[in-house]
Short mmCIF file of C-alpha atoms in Angstrom, two decimals:
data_model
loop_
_atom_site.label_atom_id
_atom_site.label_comp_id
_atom_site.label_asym_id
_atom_site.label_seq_id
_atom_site.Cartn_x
_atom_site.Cartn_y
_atom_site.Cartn_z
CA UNK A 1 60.67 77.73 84.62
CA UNK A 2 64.02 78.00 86.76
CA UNK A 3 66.03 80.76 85.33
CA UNK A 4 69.54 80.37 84.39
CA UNK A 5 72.16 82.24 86.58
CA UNK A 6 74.98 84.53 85.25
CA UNK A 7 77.94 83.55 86.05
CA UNK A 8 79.84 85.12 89.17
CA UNK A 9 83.01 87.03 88.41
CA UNK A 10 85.89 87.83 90.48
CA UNK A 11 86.25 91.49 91.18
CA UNK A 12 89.27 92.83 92.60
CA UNK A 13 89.56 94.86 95.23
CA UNK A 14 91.66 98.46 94.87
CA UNK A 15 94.85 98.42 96.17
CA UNK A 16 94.94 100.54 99.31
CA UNK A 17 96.13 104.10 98.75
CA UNK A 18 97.76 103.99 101.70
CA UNK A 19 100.08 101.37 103.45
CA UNK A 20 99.05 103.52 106.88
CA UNK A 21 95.78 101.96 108.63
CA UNK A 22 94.20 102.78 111.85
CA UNK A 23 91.76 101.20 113.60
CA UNK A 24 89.22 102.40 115.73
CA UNK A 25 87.93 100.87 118.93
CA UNK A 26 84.51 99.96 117.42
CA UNK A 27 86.72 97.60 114.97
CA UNK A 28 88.29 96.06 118.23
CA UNK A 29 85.45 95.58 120.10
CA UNK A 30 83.37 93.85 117.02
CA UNK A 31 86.57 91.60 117.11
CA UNK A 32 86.78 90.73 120.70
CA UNK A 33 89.73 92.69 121.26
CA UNK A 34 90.77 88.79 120.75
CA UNK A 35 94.32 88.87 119.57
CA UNK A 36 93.76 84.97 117.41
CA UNK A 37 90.91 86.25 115.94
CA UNK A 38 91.08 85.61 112.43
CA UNK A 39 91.12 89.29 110.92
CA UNK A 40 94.41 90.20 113.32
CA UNK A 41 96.29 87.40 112.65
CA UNK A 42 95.90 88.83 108.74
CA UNK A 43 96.30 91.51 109.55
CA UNK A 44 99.47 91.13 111.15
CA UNK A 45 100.63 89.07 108.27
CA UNK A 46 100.29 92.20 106.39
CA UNK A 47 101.96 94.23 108.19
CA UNK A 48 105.21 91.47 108.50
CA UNK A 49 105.15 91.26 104.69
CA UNK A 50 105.39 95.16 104.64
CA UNK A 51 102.13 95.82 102.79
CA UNK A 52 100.27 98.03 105.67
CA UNK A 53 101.86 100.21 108.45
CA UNK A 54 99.16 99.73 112.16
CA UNK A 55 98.49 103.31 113.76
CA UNK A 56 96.77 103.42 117.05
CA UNK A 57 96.87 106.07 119.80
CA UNK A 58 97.38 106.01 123.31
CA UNK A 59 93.04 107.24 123.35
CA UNK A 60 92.60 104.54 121.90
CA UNK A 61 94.54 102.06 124.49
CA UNK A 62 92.35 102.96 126.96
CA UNK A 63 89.36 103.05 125.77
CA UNK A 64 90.20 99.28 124.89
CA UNK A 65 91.04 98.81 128.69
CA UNK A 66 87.81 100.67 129.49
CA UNK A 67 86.47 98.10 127.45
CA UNK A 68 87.54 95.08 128.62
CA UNK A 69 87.20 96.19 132.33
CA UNK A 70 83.59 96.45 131.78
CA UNK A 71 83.09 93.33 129.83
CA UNK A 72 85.19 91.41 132.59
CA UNK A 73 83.26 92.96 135.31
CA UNK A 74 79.52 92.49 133.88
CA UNK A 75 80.34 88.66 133.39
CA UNK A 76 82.00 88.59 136.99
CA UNK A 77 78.36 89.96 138.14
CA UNK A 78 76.97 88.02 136.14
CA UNK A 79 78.80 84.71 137.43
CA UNK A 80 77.28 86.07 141.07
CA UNK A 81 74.07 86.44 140.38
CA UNK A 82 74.10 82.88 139.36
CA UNK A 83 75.09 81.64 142.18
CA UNK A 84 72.36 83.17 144.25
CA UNK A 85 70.48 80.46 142.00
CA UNK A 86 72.57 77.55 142.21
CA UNK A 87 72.58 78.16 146.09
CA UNK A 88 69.03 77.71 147.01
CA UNK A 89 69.25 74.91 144.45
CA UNK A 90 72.19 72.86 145.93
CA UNK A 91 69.75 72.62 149.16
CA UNK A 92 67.27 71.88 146.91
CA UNK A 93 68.13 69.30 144.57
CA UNK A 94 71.83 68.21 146.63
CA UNK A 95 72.37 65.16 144.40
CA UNK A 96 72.37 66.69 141.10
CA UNK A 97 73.09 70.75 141.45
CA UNK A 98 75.94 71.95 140.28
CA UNK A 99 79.17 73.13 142.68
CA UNK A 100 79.82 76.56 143.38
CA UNK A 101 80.47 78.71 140.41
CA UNK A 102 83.93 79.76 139.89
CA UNK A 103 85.31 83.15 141.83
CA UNK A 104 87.96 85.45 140.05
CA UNK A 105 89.32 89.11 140.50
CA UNK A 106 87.60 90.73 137.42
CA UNK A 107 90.23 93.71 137.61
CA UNK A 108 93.29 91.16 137.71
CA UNK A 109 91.87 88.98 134.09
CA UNK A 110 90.88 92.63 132.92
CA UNK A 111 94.36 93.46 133.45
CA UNK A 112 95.88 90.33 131.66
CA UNK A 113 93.64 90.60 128.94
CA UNK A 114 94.45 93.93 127.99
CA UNK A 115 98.76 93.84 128.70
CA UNK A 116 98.09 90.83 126.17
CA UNK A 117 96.18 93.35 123.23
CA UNK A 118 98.73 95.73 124.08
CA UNK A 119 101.77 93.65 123.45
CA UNK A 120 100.42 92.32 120.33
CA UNK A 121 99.19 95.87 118.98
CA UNK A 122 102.81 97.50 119.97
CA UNK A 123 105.18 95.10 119.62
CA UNK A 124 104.24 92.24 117.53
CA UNK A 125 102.34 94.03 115.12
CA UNK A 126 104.97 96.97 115.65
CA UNK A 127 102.30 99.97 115.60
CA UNK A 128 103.35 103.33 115.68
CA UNK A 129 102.12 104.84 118.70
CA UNK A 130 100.53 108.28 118.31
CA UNK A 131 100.36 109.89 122.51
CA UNK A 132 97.97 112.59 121.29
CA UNK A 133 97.04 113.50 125.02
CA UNK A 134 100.67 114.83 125.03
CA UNK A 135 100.82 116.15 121.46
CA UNK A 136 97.12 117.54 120.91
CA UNK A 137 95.93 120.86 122.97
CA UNK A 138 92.91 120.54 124.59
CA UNK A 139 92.10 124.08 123.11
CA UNK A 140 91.96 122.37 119.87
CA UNK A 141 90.17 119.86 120.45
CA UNK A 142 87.65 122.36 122.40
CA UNK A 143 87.77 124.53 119.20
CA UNK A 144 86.70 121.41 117.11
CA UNK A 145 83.76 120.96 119.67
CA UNK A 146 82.39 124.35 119.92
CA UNK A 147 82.20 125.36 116.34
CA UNK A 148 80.41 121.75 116.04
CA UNK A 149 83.01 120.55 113.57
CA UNK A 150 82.72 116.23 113.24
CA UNK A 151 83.34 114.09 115.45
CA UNK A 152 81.27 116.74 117.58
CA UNK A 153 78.57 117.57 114.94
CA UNK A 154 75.54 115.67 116.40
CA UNK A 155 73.20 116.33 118.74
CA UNK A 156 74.91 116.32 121.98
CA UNK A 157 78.18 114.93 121.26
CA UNK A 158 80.41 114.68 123.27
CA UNK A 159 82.90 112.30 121.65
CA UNK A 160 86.31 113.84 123.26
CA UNK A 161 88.45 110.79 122.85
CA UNK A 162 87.52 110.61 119.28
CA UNK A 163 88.44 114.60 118.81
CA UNK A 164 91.91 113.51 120.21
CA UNK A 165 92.33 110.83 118.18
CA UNK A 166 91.39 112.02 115.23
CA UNK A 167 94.09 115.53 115.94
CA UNK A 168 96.48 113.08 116.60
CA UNK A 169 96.17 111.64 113.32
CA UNK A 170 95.71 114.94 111.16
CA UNK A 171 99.06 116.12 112.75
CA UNK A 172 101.26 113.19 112.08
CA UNK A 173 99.60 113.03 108.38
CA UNK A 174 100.20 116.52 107.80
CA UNK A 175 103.77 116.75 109.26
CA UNK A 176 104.83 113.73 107.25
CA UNK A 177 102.59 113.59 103.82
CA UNK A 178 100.95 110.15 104.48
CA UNK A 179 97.50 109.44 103.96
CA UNK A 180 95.91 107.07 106.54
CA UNK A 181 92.85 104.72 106.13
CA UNK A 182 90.64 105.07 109.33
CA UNK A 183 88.88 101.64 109.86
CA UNK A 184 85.88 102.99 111.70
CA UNK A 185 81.53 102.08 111.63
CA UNK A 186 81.34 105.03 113.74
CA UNK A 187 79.64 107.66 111.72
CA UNK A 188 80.72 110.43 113.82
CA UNK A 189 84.45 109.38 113.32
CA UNK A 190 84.16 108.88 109.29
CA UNK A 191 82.52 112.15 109.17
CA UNK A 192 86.01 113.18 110.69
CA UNK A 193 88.00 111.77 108.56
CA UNK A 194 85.90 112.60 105.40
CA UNK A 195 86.69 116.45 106.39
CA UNK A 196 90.63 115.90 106.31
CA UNK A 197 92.13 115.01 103.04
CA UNK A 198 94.52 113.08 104.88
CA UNK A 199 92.22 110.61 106.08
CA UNK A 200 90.38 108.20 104.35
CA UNK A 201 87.70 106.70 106.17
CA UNK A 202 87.00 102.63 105.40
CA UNK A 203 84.15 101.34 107.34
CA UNK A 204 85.37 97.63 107.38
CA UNK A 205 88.85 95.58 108.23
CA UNK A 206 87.74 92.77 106.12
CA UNK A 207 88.13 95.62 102.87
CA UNK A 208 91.35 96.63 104.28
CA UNK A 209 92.63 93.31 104.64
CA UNK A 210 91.53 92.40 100.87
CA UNK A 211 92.99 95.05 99.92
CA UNK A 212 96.47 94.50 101.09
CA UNK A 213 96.24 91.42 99.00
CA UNK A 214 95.39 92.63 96.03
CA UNK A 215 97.85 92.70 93.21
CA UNK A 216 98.89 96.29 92.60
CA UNK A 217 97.66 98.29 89.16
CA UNK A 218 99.08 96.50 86.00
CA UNK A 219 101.06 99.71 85.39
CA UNK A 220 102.56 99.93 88.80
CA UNK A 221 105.68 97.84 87.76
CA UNK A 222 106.17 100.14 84.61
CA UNK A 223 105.69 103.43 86.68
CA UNK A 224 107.90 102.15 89.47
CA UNK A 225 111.03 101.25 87.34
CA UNK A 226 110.48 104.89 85.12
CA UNK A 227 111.24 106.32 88.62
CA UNK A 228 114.29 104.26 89.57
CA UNK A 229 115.76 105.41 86.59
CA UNK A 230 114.52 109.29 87.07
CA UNK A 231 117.68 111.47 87.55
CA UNK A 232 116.07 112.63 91.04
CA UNK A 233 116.65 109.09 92.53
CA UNK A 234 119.75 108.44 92.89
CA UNK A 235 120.83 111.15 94.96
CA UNK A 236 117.68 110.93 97.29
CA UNK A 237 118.23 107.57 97.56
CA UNK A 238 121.70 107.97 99.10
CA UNK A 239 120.59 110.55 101.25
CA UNK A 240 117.93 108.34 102.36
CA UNK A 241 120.51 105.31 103.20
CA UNK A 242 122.93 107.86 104.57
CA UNK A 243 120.49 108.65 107.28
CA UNK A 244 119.12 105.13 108.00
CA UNK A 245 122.76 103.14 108.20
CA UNK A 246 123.84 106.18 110.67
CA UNK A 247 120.84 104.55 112.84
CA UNK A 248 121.30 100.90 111.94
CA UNK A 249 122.20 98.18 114.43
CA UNK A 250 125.71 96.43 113.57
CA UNK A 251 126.94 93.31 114.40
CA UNK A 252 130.76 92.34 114.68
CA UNK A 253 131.49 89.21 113.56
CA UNK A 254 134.96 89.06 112.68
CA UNK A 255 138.42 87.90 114.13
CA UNK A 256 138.80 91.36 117.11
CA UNK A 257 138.57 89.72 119.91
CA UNK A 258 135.72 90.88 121.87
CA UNK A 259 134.63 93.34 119.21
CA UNK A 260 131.70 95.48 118.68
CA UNK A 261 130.68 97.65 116.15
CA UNK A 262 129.71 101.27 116.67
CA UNK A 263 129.12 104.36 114.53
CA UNK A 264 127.89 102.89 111.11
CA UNK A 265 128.08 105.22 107.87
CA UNK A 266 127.32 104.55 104.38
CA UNK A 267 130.49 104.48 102.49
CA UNK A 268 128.89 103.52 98.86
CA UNK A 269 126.14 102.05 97.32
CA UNK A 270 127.30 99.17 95.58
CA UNK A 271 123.94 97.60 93.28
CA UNK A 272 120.62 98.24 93.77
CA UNK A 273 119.09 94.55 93.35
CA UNK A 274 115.58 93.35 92.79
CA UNK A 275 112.57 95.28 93.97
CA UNK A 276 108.75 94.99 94.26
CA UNK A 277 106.37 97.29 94.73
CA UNK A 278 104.01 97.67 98.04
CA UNK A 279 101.64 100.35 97.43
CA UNK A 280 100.69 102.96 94.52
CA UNK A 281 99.04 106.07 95.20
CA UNK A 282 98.15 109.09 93.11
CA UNK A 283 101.16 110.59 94.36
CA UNK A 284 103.51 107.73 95.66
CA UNK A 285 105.10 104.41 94.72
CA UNK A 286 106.42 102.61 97.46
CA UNK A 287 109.13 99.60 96.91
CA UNK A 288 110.79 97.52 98.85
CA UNK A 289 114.25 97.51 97.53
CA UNK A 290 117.54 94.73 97.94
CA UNK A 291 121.00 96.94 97.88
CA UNK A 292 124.68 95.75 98.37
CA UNK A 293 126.07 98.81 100.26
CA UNK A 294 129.46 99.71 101.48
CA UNK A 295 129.67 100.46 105.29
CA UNK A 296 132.34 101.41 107.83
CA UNK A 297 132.04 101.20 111.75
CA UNK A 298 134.21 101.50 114.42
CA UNK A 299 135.26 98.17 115.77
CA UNK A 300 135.54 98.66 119.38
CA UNK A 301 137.64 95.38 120.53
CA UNK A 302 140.60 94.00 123.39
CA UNK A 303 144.27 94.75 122.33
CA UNK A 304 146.07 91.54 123.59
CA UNK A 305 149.58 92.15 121.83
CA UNK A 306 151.16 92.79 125.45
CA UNK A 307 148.30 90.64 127.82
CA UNK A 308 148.82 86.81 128.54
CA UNK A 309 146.21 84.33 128.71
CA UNK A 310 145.74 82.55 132.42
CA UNK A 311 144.30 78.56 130.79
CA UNK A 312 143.12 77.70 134.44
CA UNK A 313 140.80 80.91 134.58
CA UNK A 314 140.54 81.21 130.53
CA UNK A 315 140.85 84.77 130.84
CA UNK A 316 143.30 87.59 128.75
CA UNK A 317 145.22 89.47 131.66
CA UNK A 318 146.73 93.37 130.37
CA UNK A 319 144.37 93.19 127.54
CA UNK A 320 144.18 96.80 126.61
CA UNK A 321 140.92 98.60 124.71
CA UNK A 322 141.41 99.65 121.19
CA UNK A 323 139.50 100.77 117.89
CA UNK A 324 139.81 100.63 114.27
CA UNK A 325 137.42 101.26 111.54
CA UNK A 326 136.89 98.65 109.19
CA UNK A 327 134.58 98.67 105.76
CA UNK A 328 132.66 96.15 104.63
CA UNK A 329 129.63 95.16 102.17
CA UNK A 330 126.40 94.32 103.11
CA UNK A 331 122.86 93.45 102.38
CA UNK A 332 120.17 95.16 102.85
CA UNK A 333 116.49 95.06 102.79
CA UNK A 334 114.74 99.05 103.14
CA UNK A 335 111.34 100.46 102.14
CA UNK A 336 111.34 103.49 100.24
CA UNK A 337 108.79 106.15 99.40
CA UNK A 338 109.10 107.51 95.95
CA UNK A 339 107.34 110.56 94.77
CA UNK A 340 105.77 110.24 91.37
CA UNK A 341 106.20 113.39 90.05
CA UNK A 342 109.80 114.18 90.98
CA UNK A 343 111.23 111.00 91.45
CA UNK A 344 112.43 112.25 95.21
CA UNK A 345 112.94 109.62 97.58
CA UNK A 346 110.34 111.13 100.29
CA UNK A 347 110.81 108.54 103.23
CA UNK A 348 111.57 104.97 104.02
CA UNK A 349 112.80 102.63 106.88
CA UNK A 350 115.66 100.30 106.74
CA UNK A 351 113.96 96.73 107.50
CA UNK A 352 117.00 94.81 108.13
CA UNK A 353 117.04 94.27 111.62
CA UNK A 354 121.16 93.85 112.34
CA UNK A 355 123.73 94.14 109.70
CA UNK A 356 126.96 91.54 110.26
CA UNK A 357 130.18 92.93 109.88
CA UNK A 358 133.47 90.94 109.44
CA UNK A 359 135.44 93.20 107.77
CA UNK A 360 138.86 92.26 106.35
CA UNK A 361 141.55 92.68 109.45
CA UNK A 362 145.13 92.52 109.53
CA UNK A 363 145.18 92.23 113.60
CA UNK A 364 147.34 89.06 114.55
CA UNK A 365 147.20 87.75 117.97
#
């Protein structure tokens, strides 16, 4: 008799207590190192809606290039070994053998292919780029290796890259207070990461990626507007904009002619609008946050009150350079990193690219 099945229930996945991923080579490699492969492109939508922050290391960059060189090259001898084939064939069987097989420098498409993963690793999925052969000693990572600590605890390891990798990470984790998923099948490496309690090994980028799109916790809306309203958040919160407008990019829009806006400050913060949350963790709440804010710059522009305009050339002759602050409101879109305990604004990034200023202006020319 055919048995009945129960019927399958949807099981979400938990939210990632991190937004900060990093991927090992092995994850790469299963993938291709194919920047349209399927997993990437979500990945990379992901990271554009603000819901996971890419780590990689400059170890890690070439061990990618490694491994591309060596794919290109075994398919290049490959390619000539077939030919040796289709040689004695074409003499052969003339009328129906194949033409030559196709020649190409292996290090040249090597090359390409890799400047191509770079570019969309670095810049259009905007990684943060750890250079731990500058920032890790070798003495530590020989330390790691000689008291047999992971990724060196097997039988003859000699994983190196992965000891400087996995430094890397520890220090930035430990210097900011972020956790960091490490995306790794390499048992070595997740025994690594298990031993750090900044690291949290995940052994597949098909769990990451499900859960960026989960849904946070139910109570993560409740929890996140207690600690808007927490006396510690206002203050942080300026201090945190303060800092971030200083370093903003500005664009003059106005009536100056030939102005451009330098040396952005936070004058005020005018509303803090809607909000959603990105990420819950035992400790933090991360938001993305809309703000009308006050802001002055110096408006760097051509004084033309004594120059004269030539129509033939359409140039401003005697035009002199001036400044004058101006203030004006704008929008803005920035991340922020709440503790949950004391309501402290820990970190967070402006994410609007270019602010426009106008500004009123009382210049007639």
């Amino acid at each position: 008799m055919k048995q009945a099945h129960s019927p399958k229930q949807h099981r979400p996945a938990d939210p990632l207590l991190t937004r900060h991923v990093f991927l090992d080579t092995q994850v790469y490699h299963a993938l291709k190192h194919n920047p349209a492969n399927p997993a990437l492109l979500t990945l990379k939508q992901h990271i554009s809606a603000h819901r996971v922050v890419l780590h990689t290391t400059d170890v890690t960059l070439l061990e990618v290039k490694r491994q591309l060189r060596e794919a290109v090259q075994a398919r290049a001898r490959e390619v000539g070994e077939a030919e040796k084939d289709f040689g004695r064939w074409r003499k052969q069987a003339p009328k129906t053998a194949p033409a030559a097989m196709p020649q190409f420098d292996a290090n040249l498409v090597a090359e390409e292919l890799f400047e191509r993963f770079r570019r969309f690793i670095v810049y259009e999925c905007g990684a943060e780029l750890h250079h731990s052969l500058k920032i890790v000693s070798p003495e530590a990572v020989f330390t790691t290796y000689f008291d047999r600590r992971a990724p060196f605890d097997g039988k003859d390891s000699k994983e190196f890259p992965d000891g400087f990798v996995i430094a890397a990470l520890i220090q930035w984790a430990e210097s900011t207070g972020n956790k960091v998923h490490v995306v790794t099948r390499d048992a070595a490496m997740v025994r690594a990461a298990e031993a750090n309690a900044y690291l949290l090994p995940i052994i597949d980028i098909t769990k990451v990626l499900a859960r960026a799109a989960t849904d946070n916790e139910p109570e993560a809306e409740t929890i996140a507007d207690s600690l808007l309203n927490h006396p510690a958040f206002d203050s942080t919160f300026e201090r945190l904009l303060q800092t971030q407008m200083s370093g903003a990019d500005y664009v003059y829009t106005g009536y100056l002619p030939e102005g451009e806006a330098y040396e952005g400050q936070l004058v005020a913060i005018e509303e803090v609008g809607s909000w959603s949350v990105v990420s819950l963790s035992d400790t933090r709440v991360s938001l993305i946050l809309d703000a009308r804010v006050k802001v002055r710059v110096e408006v760097q522009y051509d004084d033309r009150d004594s120059a004269f305009y030539d129509r033939e050339d359409d140039r401003w002759f005697g035009a002199e350079a001036a400044a004058v602050e101006v203030e004006d409101e704008a929008e803005i879109e920035i991340l922020v990193e709440i503790d949950r305990t004391s309501g402290e604004v820990m970190g967070g990034k402006l994410l609007t690219s270019e602010i426009g200023i106008s500004g009123p202006s009382d210049y007639d020319y």
